[in-house]
Each structure stands twice: as structure tokens, then as C-alpha cells.
Amino acid sequence: MANRDYIVFDFETGSRNPHKTQPTQIAAIALDGRNLAVKGSFNSEIKPILDDEKAVAAGVDPIEDGALKVTNKTREQLAKAPALKSVWKKFCSFVDQYNWKKDPFFNPIPVGFNIIGFDMIIINRLCQEYGPFDEGRQQQKIFSKIHKCDVMDNMHMWTEGDPSIRSISMDTLRERMGLSTENAHDALQDVKDTANIFIKLLKTHRAVYQNIEFDKAFADGNLYVK
């Protein structure tokens, strides 16, 4: 199964609604699908529409001061960043490097923290606006159309039976797992931290899998749900 590479990625944005937010940064790290070694990285800030009225007219959210504070960015800094269309083209080229068969079936698998509920929605938006986009399926074409690895959901499955766990937010996981909080909420640092957690979890999955018997597991009729 490990015949596709993984792309761990993250957006920093100017608001909370993934359907309308403006990206202010995107970063990614490519991992080898077999040995999980780092194969490459991508990082760029993005110039948003900084004028509130123009943003609303364009159908996107204005940039919120609170979001800038969290991501440690300024309007002056973002005004000097490259345009979204330019960054998106470069990001798509970066991702495409890791489709080793140049076949949609082998598109890399997206990985991130809360990507299903947030970042992948933005990916679909940008693919629809700038390409590549599958009109028939109405979905993005740069990543696998089937597989997604959301580290937040994976961590929930590992910890849901532990009554001592009150939160699995990224900041909480940093503290619990001994990751530094320096540069937290910078997209590249968030990607590095997410990648480390993902690799830890996936290596554990692979080790545990060797000791689980799936073949005919329910052949004796001993079902959990009847």
C-alpha cells in the first residue's frame, strides 16, 4: 500500500471560514511513502486582498487583525508577498513532483491537522479557481481523490479512551509530546510539528499492524454489532 508519497501541508489564513478565508501562507513537506524520509519542502507567504471593501466585493473575508496576531504577520509584510495565483502554481508544481507515475491514481496523499474540516476545503476552492479541478467529481486533482490523513482524527482514535485527555489541539499536543512552541502558527513550523506527530503515529500503526490478525477476524461469528 505504501506506493504513494505523503504531502504534509498547512495554510495560515486571515479568517476562520474555510469557504471564504484568504490564505496568507502555505507550507508543505513531502515524505517518502515507504520510509517516511523528508523528500522536499515548500513555503511561501501569500498576498491577500488587504482592502476590506475589495475583499467583500471579491466574495472573500476581509483580513482579521486577530488572525494576523495569531500568525505573527503584518499587513505591511503581506503586501510584499507574491500573489495567490503565482504561489498556487508553484505549490501545484511542488506537489506534482511526488506523483512518481504521473498518473492521477498515484497523486500524493494529503496529510495535515484538521485538513478535512479546513485546509482541504481551501484546496478545493483554489483548484476550482486556478486548476487543476475535476469538473465531473467537483473536486481537486492535485492530491489523492480517495485518501486523506487527518492527524487530528487519528489522534482522537488513539486517545478517545483516556479520560485524562481534555484536548487534542495542536498546542496541547506540542506540550504533551515535548515539541517547542517557538514559531507556532507559522505554516512551515506547524507542518514540521504535524509531520513529526504523523510519522510517530504511522510508525506505531505499522508496528501494531504486524501483531493484529485481520484475516477472517469475524468468521467465528463473534461480532461487536449484531
PDB file of C-alpha atoms in Angstrom:
ATOM      1  CA  MET A   1       0.000   0.000   0.000  1.00  0.00           C
ATOM      2  CA  ALA A   2       2.904   2.416   0.658  1.00  0.00           C
ATOM      3  CA  ASN A   3       3.293   3.340  -3.001  1.00  0.00           C
ATOM      4  CA  ARG A   4       2.272   6.995  -2.760  1.00  0.00           C
ATOM      5  CA  ASP A   5       4.194   9.799  -1.147  1.00  0.00           C
ATOM      6  CA  TYR A   6       2.673  11.978   1.552  1.00  0.00           C
ATOM      7  CA  ILE A   7       2.415  15.761   1.477  1.00  0.00           C
ATOM      8  CA  VAL A   8       2.059  17.300   4.929  1.00  0.00           C
ATOM      9  CA  PHE A   9       0.703  20.810   4.388  1.00  0.00           C
ATOM     10  CA  ASP A  10      -0.856  23.749   6.189  1.00  0.00           C
ATOM     11  CA  PHE A  11      -2.429  27.098   5.395  1.00  0.00           C
ATOM     12  CA  GLU A  12      -2.279  30.178   7.560  1.00  0.00           C
ATOM     13  CA  THR A  13      -5.318  32.310   6.863  1.00  0.00           C
ATOM     14  CA  GLY A  14      -6.870  35.676   7.564  1.00  0.00           C
ATOM     15  CA  SER A  15     -10.155  34.385   8.994  1.00  0.00           C
ATOM     16  CA  ARG A  16     -11.855  31.199  10.195  1.00  0.00           C
ATOM     17  CA  ASN A  17     -14.353  30.306   7.466  1.00  0.00           C
ATOM     18  CA  PRO A  18     -12.575  27.904   5.060  1.00  0.00           C
ATOM     19  CA  HIS A  19     -15.134  28.639   2.345  1.00  0.00           C
ATOM     20  CA  LYS A  20     -14.248  32.344   2.248  1.00  0.00           C
ATOM     21  CA  THR A  21     -10.971  32.864   4.084  1.00  0.00           C
ATOM     22  CA  GLN A  22      -7.917  34.292   2.349  1.00  0.00           C
ATOM     23  CA  PRO A  23      -4.700  32.263   2.654  1.00  0.00           C
ATOM     24  CA  THR A  24      -1.728  34.263   3.914  1.00  0.00           C
ATOM     25  CA  GLN A  25       0.814  31.416   3.870  1.00  0.00           C
ATOM     26  CA  ILE A  26       1.115  27.846   2.639  1.00  0.00           C
ATOM     27  CA  ALA A  27       3.824  25.373   3.573  1.00  0.00           C
ATOM     28  CA  ALA A  28       4.377  21.695   2.871  1.00  0.00           C
ATOM     29  CA  ILE A  29       6.802  18.841   3.424  1.00  0.00           C
ATOM     30  CA  ALA A  30       6.949  15.779   1.163  1.00  0.00           C
ATOM     31  CA  LEU A  31       7.510  12.413   2.854  1.00  0.00           C
ATOM     32  CA  ASP A  32       8.548   9.195   1.166  1.00  0.00           C
ATOM     33  CA  GLY A  33       5.603   6.816   1.277  1.00  0.00           C
ATOM     34  CA  ARG A  34       7.780   3.864   2.249  1.00  0.00           C
ATOM     35  CA  ASN A  35      10.397   5.077   4.713  1.00  0.00           C
ATOM     36  CA  LEU A  36       8.810   8.444   5.660  1.00  0.00           C
ATOM     37  CA  ALA A  37      12.035  10.336   4.935  1.00  0.00           C
ATOM     38  CA  VAL A  38      11.730  14.008   4.020  1.00  0.00           C
ATOM     39  CA  LYS A  39      11.992  14.453   0.248  1.00  0.00           C
ATOM     40  CA  GLY A  40      11.347  18.178  -0.137  1.00  0.00           C
ATOM     41  CA  SER A  41       9.685  21.267   1.290  1.00  0.00           C
ATOM     42  CA  PHE A  42       7.700  24.294   0.163  1.00  0.00           C
ATOM     43  CA  ASN A  43       6.956  27.567   1.927  1.00  0.00           C
ATOM     44  CA  SER A  44       5.548  30.894   0.788  1.00  0.00           C
ATOM     45  CA  GLU A  45       3.595  33.777   2.196  1.00  0.00           C
ATOM     46  CA  ILE A  46       0.684  34.960   0.057  1.00  0.00           C
ATOM     47  CA  LYS A  47      -0.519  38.478  -0.647  1.00  0.00           C
ATOM     48  CA  PRO A  48      -4.231  38.702   0.206  1.00  0.00           C
ATOM     49  CA  ILE A  49      -6.724  41.408  -0.710  1.00  0.00           C
ATOM     50  CA  LEU A  50      -5.954  43.830   2.112  1.00  0.00           C
ATOM     51  CA  ASP A  51      -8.687  46.371   1.408  1.00  0.00           C
ATOM     52  CA  ASP A  52     -11.806  45.212   3.267  1.00  0.00           C
ATOM     53  CA  GLU A  53     -14.290  46.556   0.725  1.00  0.00           C
ATOM     54  CA  LYS A  54     -12.421  44.992  -2.179  1.00  0.00           C
ATOM     55  CA  ALA A  55     -12.253  41.678  -0.319  1.00  0.00           C
ATOM     56  CA  VAL A  56     -16.008  41.650   0.271  1.00  0.00           C
ATOM     57  CA  ALA A  57     -16.620  42.588  -3.368  1.00  0.00           C
ATOM     58  CA  ALA A  58     -14.429  39.652  -4.405  1.00  0.00           C
ATOM     59  CA  GLY A  59     -16.500  37.294  -2.262  1.00  0.00           C
ATOM     60  CA  VAL A  60     -13.848  36.596   0.374  1.00  0.00           C
ATOM     61  CA  ASP A  61     -13.462  37.514   4.020  1.00  0.00           C
ATOM     62  CA  PRO A  62     -11.506  40.623   4.968  1.00  0.00           C
ATOM     63  CA  ILE A  63      -8.254  40.006   6.801  1.00  0.00           C
ATOM     64  CA  GLU A  64      -8.874  39.969  10.557  1.00  0.00           C
ATOM     65  CA  ASP A  65      -6.442  41.608  12.965  1.00  0.00           C
ATOM     66  CA  GLY A  66      -6.880  38.696  15.365  1.00  0.00           C
ATOM     67  CA  ALA A  67      -5.735  36.237  12.724  1.00  0.00           C
ATOM     68  CA  LEU A  68      -2.681  38.354  11.958  1.00  0.00           C
ATOM     69  CA  LYS A  69      -1.797  38.387  15.650  1.00  0.00           C
ATOM     70  CA  VAL A  70      -2.050  34.593  15.908  1.00  0.00           C
ATOM     71  CA  THR A  71       0.088  34.025  12.817  1.00  0.00           C
ATOM     72  CA  ASN A  72       2.514  36.831  13.697  1.00  0.00           C
ATOM     73  CA  LYS A  73       2.056  38.631  10.386  1.00  0.00           C
ATOM     74  CA  THR A  74       1.500  42.265   9.461  1.00  0.00           C
ATOM     75  CA  ARG A  75      -0.405  43.876   6.630  1.00  0.00           C
ATOM     76  CA  GLU A  76       2.800  45.579   5.513  1.00  0.00           C
ATOM     77  CA  GLN A  77       4.589  42.236   5.391  1.00  0.00           C
ATOM     78  CA  LEU A  78       1.805  40.548   3.419  1.00  0.00           C
ATOM     79  CA  ALA A  79       1.586  43.447   0.961  1.00  0.00           C
ATOM     80  CA  LYS A  80       5.072  42.465  -0.220  1.00  0.00           C
ATOM     81  CA  ALA A  81       4.255  38.751  -0.609  1.00  0.00           C
ATOM     82  CA  PRO A  82       3.678  37.135  -4.027  1.00  0.00           C
ATOM     83  CA  ALA A  83       0.164  36.919  -5.429  1.00  0.00           C
ATOM     84  CA  LEU A  84      -2.038  33.923  -4.687  1.00  0.00           C
ATOM     85  CA  LYS A  85      -2.186  32.720  -8.299  1.00  0.00           C
ATOM     86  CA  SER A  86       1.607  32.703  -8.566  1.00  0.00           C
ATOM     87  CA  VAL A  87       2.089  30.864  -5.271  1.00  0.00           C
ATOM     88  CA  TRP A  88      -0.607  28.351  -6.150  1.00  0.00           C
ATOM     89  CA  LYS A  89       1.050  27.490  -9.460  1.00  0.00           C
ATOM     90  CA  LYS A  90       4.360  26.851  -7.690  1.00  0.00           C
ATOM     91  CA  PHE A  91       2.675  24.793  -4.979  1.00  0.00           C
ATOM     92  CA  CYS A  92       0.928  22.594  -7.546  1.00  0.00           C
ATOM     93  CA  SER A  93       4.257  22.025  -9.310  1.00  0.00           C
ATOM     94  CA  PHE A  94       5.833  21.086  -5.984  1.00  0.00           C
ATOM     95  CA  VAL A  95       3.104  18.538  -5.230  1.00  0.00           C
ATOM     96  CA  ASP A  96       3.225  17.097  -8.741  1.00  0.00           C
ATOM     97  CA  GLN A  97       6.914  16.206  -8.290  1.00  0.00           C
ATOM     98  CA  TYR A  98       5.823  13.462  -5.921  1.00  0.00           C
ATOM     99  CA  ASN A  99       3.413  11.756  -8.285  1.00  0.00           C
ATOM    100  CA  TRP A 100       6.093   9.344  -9.397  1.00  0.00           C
ATOM    101  CA  LYS A 101       3.951   7.694 -12.089  1.00  0.00           C
ATOM    102  CA  LYS A 102       2.346  10.909 -13.366  1.00  0.00           C
ATOM    103  CA  ASP A 103      -0.972   9.118 -13.040  1.00  0.00           C
ATOM    104  CA  PRO A 104      -3.896  10.584 -11.038  1.00  0.00           C
ATOM    105  CA  PHE A 105      -4.158   7.294  -9.132  1.00  0.00           C
ATOM    106  CA  PHE A 106      -0.688   7.948  -7.724  1.00  0.00           C
ATOM    107  CA  ASN A 107      -1.256  11.538  -6.635  1.00  0.00           C
ATOM    108  CA  PRO A 108       0.354  12.064  -3.221  1.00  0.00           C
ATOM    109  CA  ILE A 109      -1.782  11.665  -0.118  1.00  0.00           C
ATOM    110  CA  PRO A 110      -2.556  14.895   1.759  1.00  0.00           C
ATOM    111  CA  VAL A 111      -1.677  15.000   5.449  1.00  0.00           C
ATOM    112  CA  GLY A 112      -2.347  17.708   7.986  1.00  0.00           C
ATOM    113  CA  PHE A 113      -4.026  18.761  11.182  1.00  0.00           C
ATOM    114  CA  ASN A 114      -7.775  19.342  10.756  1.00  0.00           C
ATOM    115  CA  ILE A 115      -7.367  19.301   6.992  1.00  0.00           C
ATOM    116  CA  ILE A 116     -10.697  17.578   6.354  1.00  0.00           C
ATOM    117  CA  GLY A 117     -12.658  20.346   8.030  1.00  0.00           C
ATOM    118  CA  PHE A 118     -10.476  23.256   6.947  1.00  0.00           C
ATOM    119  CA  ASP A 119      -7.431  23.050   4.681  1.00  0.00           C
ATOM    120  CA  MET A 120      -8.860  20.625   2.104  1.00  0.00           C
ATOM    121  CA  ILE A 121     -11.840  22.937   1.656  1.00  0.00           C
ATOM    122  CA  ILE A 122      -9.399  25.695   0.711  1.00  0.00           C
ATOM    123  CA  ILE A 123      -7.535  23.300  -1.594  1.00  0.00           C
ATOM    124  CA  ASN A 124     -10.781  22.534  -3.412  1.00  0.00           C
ATOM    125  CA  ARG A 125     -11.579  26.240  -3.719  1.00  0.00           C
ATOM    126  CA  LEU A 126      -8.196  27.077  -5.196  1.00  0.00           C
ATOM    127  CA  CYS A 127      -8.252  24.105  -7.555  1.00  0.00           C
ATOM    128  CA  GLN A 128     -11.652  25.216  -8.792  1.00  0.00           C
ATOM    129  CA  GLU A 129     -10.417  28.774  -9.319  1.00  0.00           C
ATOM    130  CA  TYR A 130      -6.934  28.143 -10.703  1.00  0.00           C
ATOM    131  CA  GLY A 131      -6.856  24.416 -11.511  1.00  0.00           C
ATOM    132  CA  PRO A 132      -6.415  21.548 -11.681  1.00  0.00           C
ATOM    133  CA  PHE A 133     -10.051  20.637 -10.989  1.00  0.00           C
ATOM    134  CA  ASP A 134     -12.153  17.587 -11.787  1.00  0.00           C
ATOM    135  CA  GLU A 135     -15.417  19.011 -13.107  1.00  0.00           C
ATOM    136  CA  GLY A 136     -17.103  15.621 -13.129  1.00  0.00           C
ATOM    137  CA  ARG A 137     -16.402  14.888  -9.479  1.00  0.00           C
ATOM    138  CA  GLN A 138     -16.304  18.544  -8.455  1.00  0.00           C
ATOM    139  CA  GLN A 139     -13.073  18.077  -6.536  1.00  0.00           C
ATOM    140  CA  GLN A 140      -9.376  18.907  -6.533  1.00  0.00           C
ATOM    141  CA  LYS A 141      -6.914  16.997  -8.707  1.00  0.00           C
ATOM    142  CA  ILE A 142      -3.517  17.616  -7.088  1.00  0.00           C
ATOM    143  CA  PHE A 143      -3.880  15.124  -4.232  1.00  0.00           C
ATOM    144  CA  SER A 144      -5.319  11.638  -3.963  1.00  0.00           C
ATOM    145  CA  LYS A 145      -9.058  11.704  -4.586  1.00  0.00           C
ATOM    146  CA  ILE A 146      -9.573   8.890  -2.089  1.00  0.00           C
ATOM    147  CA  HIS A 147      -7.095   9.018   0.778  1.00  0.00           C
ATOM    148  CA  LYS A 148      -6.585  11.790   3.328  1.00  0.00           C
ATOM    149  CA  CYS A 149      -4.680  11.568   6.602  1.00  0.00           C
ATOM    150  CA  ASP A 150      -6.021  13.988   9.183  1.00  0.00           C
ATOM    151  CA  VAL A 151      -3.702  13.801  12.188  1.00  0.00           C
ATOM    152  CA  MET A 152      -6.355  15.329  14.451  1.00  0.00           C
ATOM    153  CA  ASP A 153      -8.784  12.483  13.715  1.00  0.00           C
ATOM    154  CA  ASN A 154      -6.015   9.916  14.056  1.00  0.00           C
ATOM    155  CA  MET A 155      -5.015  11.319  17.433  1.00  0.00           C
ATOM    156  CA  HIS A 156      -8.653  11.192  18.534  1.00  0.00           C
ATOM    157  CA  MET A 157      -8.756   7.464  17.798  1.00  0.00           C
ATOM    158  CA  TRP A 158      -5.616   6.883  19.864  1.00  0.00           C
ATOM    159  CA  THR A 159      -6.730   8.956  22.860  1.00  0.00           C
ATOM    160  CA  GLU A 160     -10.540   8.741  22.976  1.00  0.00           C
ATOM    161  CA  GLY A 161     -10.469   6.104  25.734  1.00  0.00           C
ATOM    162  CA  ASP A 162      -8.184   8.130  28.009  1.00  0.00           C
ATOM    163  CA  PRO A 163     -10.272  10.197  30.475  1.00  0.00           C
ATOM    164  CA  SER A 164      -7.253  12.339  31.334  1.00  0.00           C
ATOM    165  CA  ILE A 165      -7.159  13.834  27.832  1.00  0.00           C
ATOM    166  CA  ARG A 166      -9.092  17.089  27.710  1.00  0.00           C
ATOM    167  CA  SER A 167      -7.832  18.430  24.392  1.00  0.00           C
ATOM    168  CA  ILE A 168      -6.024  17.271  21.280  1.00  0.00           C
ATOM    169  CA  SER A 169      -5.400  20.731  19.875  1.00  0.00           C
ATOM    170  CA  MET A 170      -2.066  21.272  18.174  1.00  0.00           C
ATOM    171  CA  ASP A 171      -0.856  23.474  21.019  1.00  0.00           C
ATOM    172  CA  THR A 172      -1.837  20.820  23.573  1.00  0.00           C
ATOM    173  CA  LEU A 173      -0.061  18.119  21.587  1.00  0.00           C
ATOM    174  CA  ARG A 174       3.085  20.221  21.401  1.00  0.00           C
ATOM    175  CA  GLU A 175       3.137  20.467  25.176  1.00  0.00           C
ATOM    176  CA  ARG A 176       2.345  16.800  25.729  1.00  0.00           C
ATOM    177  CA  MET A 177       4.835  15.477  23.194  1.00  0.00           C
ATOM    178  CA  GLY A 178       7.671  17.828  24.068  1.00  0.00           C
ATOM    179  CA  LEU A 179       7.644  19.926  20.914  1.00  0.00           C
ATOM    180  CA  SER A 180       8.816  23.515  21.109  1.00  0.00           C
ATOM    181  CA  THR A 181       6.228  26.286  20.851  1.00  0.00           C
ATOM    182  CA  GLU A 182       8.713  28.566  19.102  1.00  0.00           C
ATOM    183  CA  ASN A 183       7.263  29.832  15.802  1.00  0.00           C
ATOM    184  CA  ALA A 184       3.964  28.029  16.471  1.00  0.00           C
ATOM    185  CA  HIS A 185       1.272  29.070  13.962  1.00  0.00           C
ATOM    186  CA  ASP A 186       3.839  29.726  11.284  1.00  0.00           C
ATOM    187  CA  ALA A 187       2.758  27.374   8.497  1.00  0.00           C
ATOM    188  CA  LEU A 188       6.176  25.794   7.990  1.00  0.00           C
ATOM    189  CA  GLN A 189       6.701  25.180  11.704  1.00  0.00           C
ATOM    190  CA  ASP A 190       3.184  23.774  12.017  1.00  0.00           C
ATOM    191  CA  VAL A 191       3.920  21.448   9.100  1.00  0.00           C
ATOM    192  CA  LYS A 192       7.157  20.257  10.712  1.00  0.00           C
ATOM    193  CA  ASP A 193       5.377  19.572  14.003  1.00  0.00           C
ATOM    194  CA  THR A 194       2.481  17.832  12.262  1.00  0.00           C
ATOM    195  CA  ALA A 195       4.914  15.737  10.229  1.00  0.00           C
ATOM    196  CA  ASN A 196       6.737  14.605  13.364  1.00  0.00           C
ATOM    197  CA  ILE A 197       3.476  13.580  15.033  1.00  0.00           C
ATOM    198  CA  PHE A 198       2.244  11.887  11.852  1.00  0.00           C
ATOM    199  CA  ILE A 199       5.466   9.892  11.468  1.00  0.00           C
ATOM    200  CA  LYS A 200       5.297   8.845  15.130  1.00  0.00           C
ATOM    201  CA  LEU A 201       1.701   7.672  14.716  1.00  0.00           C
ATOM    202  CA  LEU A 202       2.261   5.945  11.389  1.00  0.00           C
ATOM    203  CA  LYS A 203       5.336   4.077  12.618  1.00  0.00           C
ATOM    204  CA  THR A 204       3.251   2.939  15.595  1.00  0.00           C
ATOM    205  CA  HIS A 205       0.423   1.852  13.282  1.00  0.00           C
ATOM    206  CA  ARG A 206       2.860  -0.158  11.192  1.00  0.00           C
ATOM    207  CA  ALA A 207       4.334  -1.865  14.253  1.00  0.00           C
ATOM    208  CA  VAL A 208       0.936  -2.686  15.771  1.00  0.00           C
ATOM    209  CA  TYR A 209      -0.391  -3.965  12.439  1.00  0.00           C
ATOM    210  CA  GLN A 210       2.190  -6.746  12.455  1.00  0.00           C
ATOM    211  CA  ASN A 211       0.550  -8.182  15.584  1.00  0.00           C
ATOM    212  CA  ILE A 212      -3.107  -7.931  14.563  1.00  0.00           C
ATOM    213  CA  GLU A 213      -4.941 -10.716  12.765  1.00  0.00           C
ATOM    214  CA  PHE A 214      -7.445  -9.301  10.286  1.00  0.00           C
ATOM    215  CA  ASP A 215      -7.919 -12.324   8.049  1.00  0.00           C
ATOM    216  CA  LYS A 216     -11.299 -13.918   8.822  1.00  0.00           C
ATOM    217  CA  ALA A 217     -11.439 -11.917  12.049  1.00  0.00           C
ATOM    218  CA  PHE A 218     -15.215 -12.325  12.245  1.00  0.00           C
ATOM    219  CA  ALA A 219     -15.500 -15.778  10.683  1.00  0.00           C
ATOM    220  CA  ASP A 220     -16.420 -17.270  14.067  1.00  0.00           C
ATOM    221  CA  GLY A 221     -19.480 -15.020  14.266  1.00  0.00           C
ATOM    222  CA  ASN A 222     -18.134 -13.083  17.252  1.00  0.00           C
ATOM    223  CA  LEU A 223     -19.305  -9.659  16.084  1.00  0.00           C
ATOM    224  CA  TYR A 224     -19.324  -6.421  18.038  1.00  0.00           C
ATOM    225  CA  VAL A 225     -22.575  -5.341  16.396  1.00  0.00           C
ATOM    226  CA  LYS A 226     -25.249  -7.919  15.572  1.00  0.00           C
TER     227      LYS A 226
END
